[in-house]
Amino acid sequence: SDPNTSFLRAARAGHLDKLRELLEAGVDINTSNASDPNTSFLRAARAGHLDKLRELLEAGVDINTSNANGLNALHLAAKDGHTTVVKALLKGGCKVDASTKKGNTALHIAALDSLVTDIASSAITDATSLPCSVILRTLRSSSLYSGMLTSA
């Protein structure tokens, strides 16, 4: 297959040596394809491959890169419960309040996937030092949760 497809497959599978080889050969670090608009960085986040994320960041990937739907690495890692990745992204400066095209933050997405009480949501909350009132206000403002939370 072509080098870009090989790069994306290596990112999803966690093959660091192959990623390095393809980067050295000149593959665009932000490549994606029609069947999956996620870049290798986003694929690595979704799969929970922290080592790959670090490698790609060192190679120059923007930590806040997002796909056509506005999903960034934090959204994808939170969605799939990859708490170590979530914590690393937050420590690395990923924007915690970045919204998708539908207006959802990583916290919204984690909540949608029943992870509010999971460590992923805790990691987002802890790393940002946001007061609970801000988090509740964010959830209340989401159309996804209208009527689910009572007023404080």
PDB file of N, CA and C in Angstrom, residues 53 73 101 125:
ATOM      1  N   LEU A  53       1.697   8.737  20.735  1.00  0.00           N
ATOM      2  CA  LEU A  53       1.339  10.150  20.860  1.00  0.00           C
ATOM      3  C   LEU A  53       2.568  10.991  21.168  1.00  0.00           C
ATOM      4  N   ALA A  73      -7.667  14.919  19.974  1.00  0.00           N
ATOM      5  CA  ALA A  73      -7.142  13.744  20.677  1.00  0.00           C
ATOM      6  C   ALA A  73      -7.785  13.572  22.051  1.00  0.00           C
ATOM      7  N   LYS A 101     -17.880  20.106  16.362  1.00  0.00           N
ATOM      8  CA  LYS A 101     -18.849  20.856  15.554  1.00  0.00           C
ATOM      9  C   LYS A 101     -20.237  20.820  16.178  1.00  0.00           C
ATOM     10  N   THR A 125     -11.265  16.797  34.983  1.00  0.00           N
ATOM     11  CA  THR A 125     -11.589  17.735  36.049  1.00  0.00           C
ATOM     12  C   THR A 125     -10.356  18.082  36.865  1.00  0.00           C
TER      13      THR A 125
END
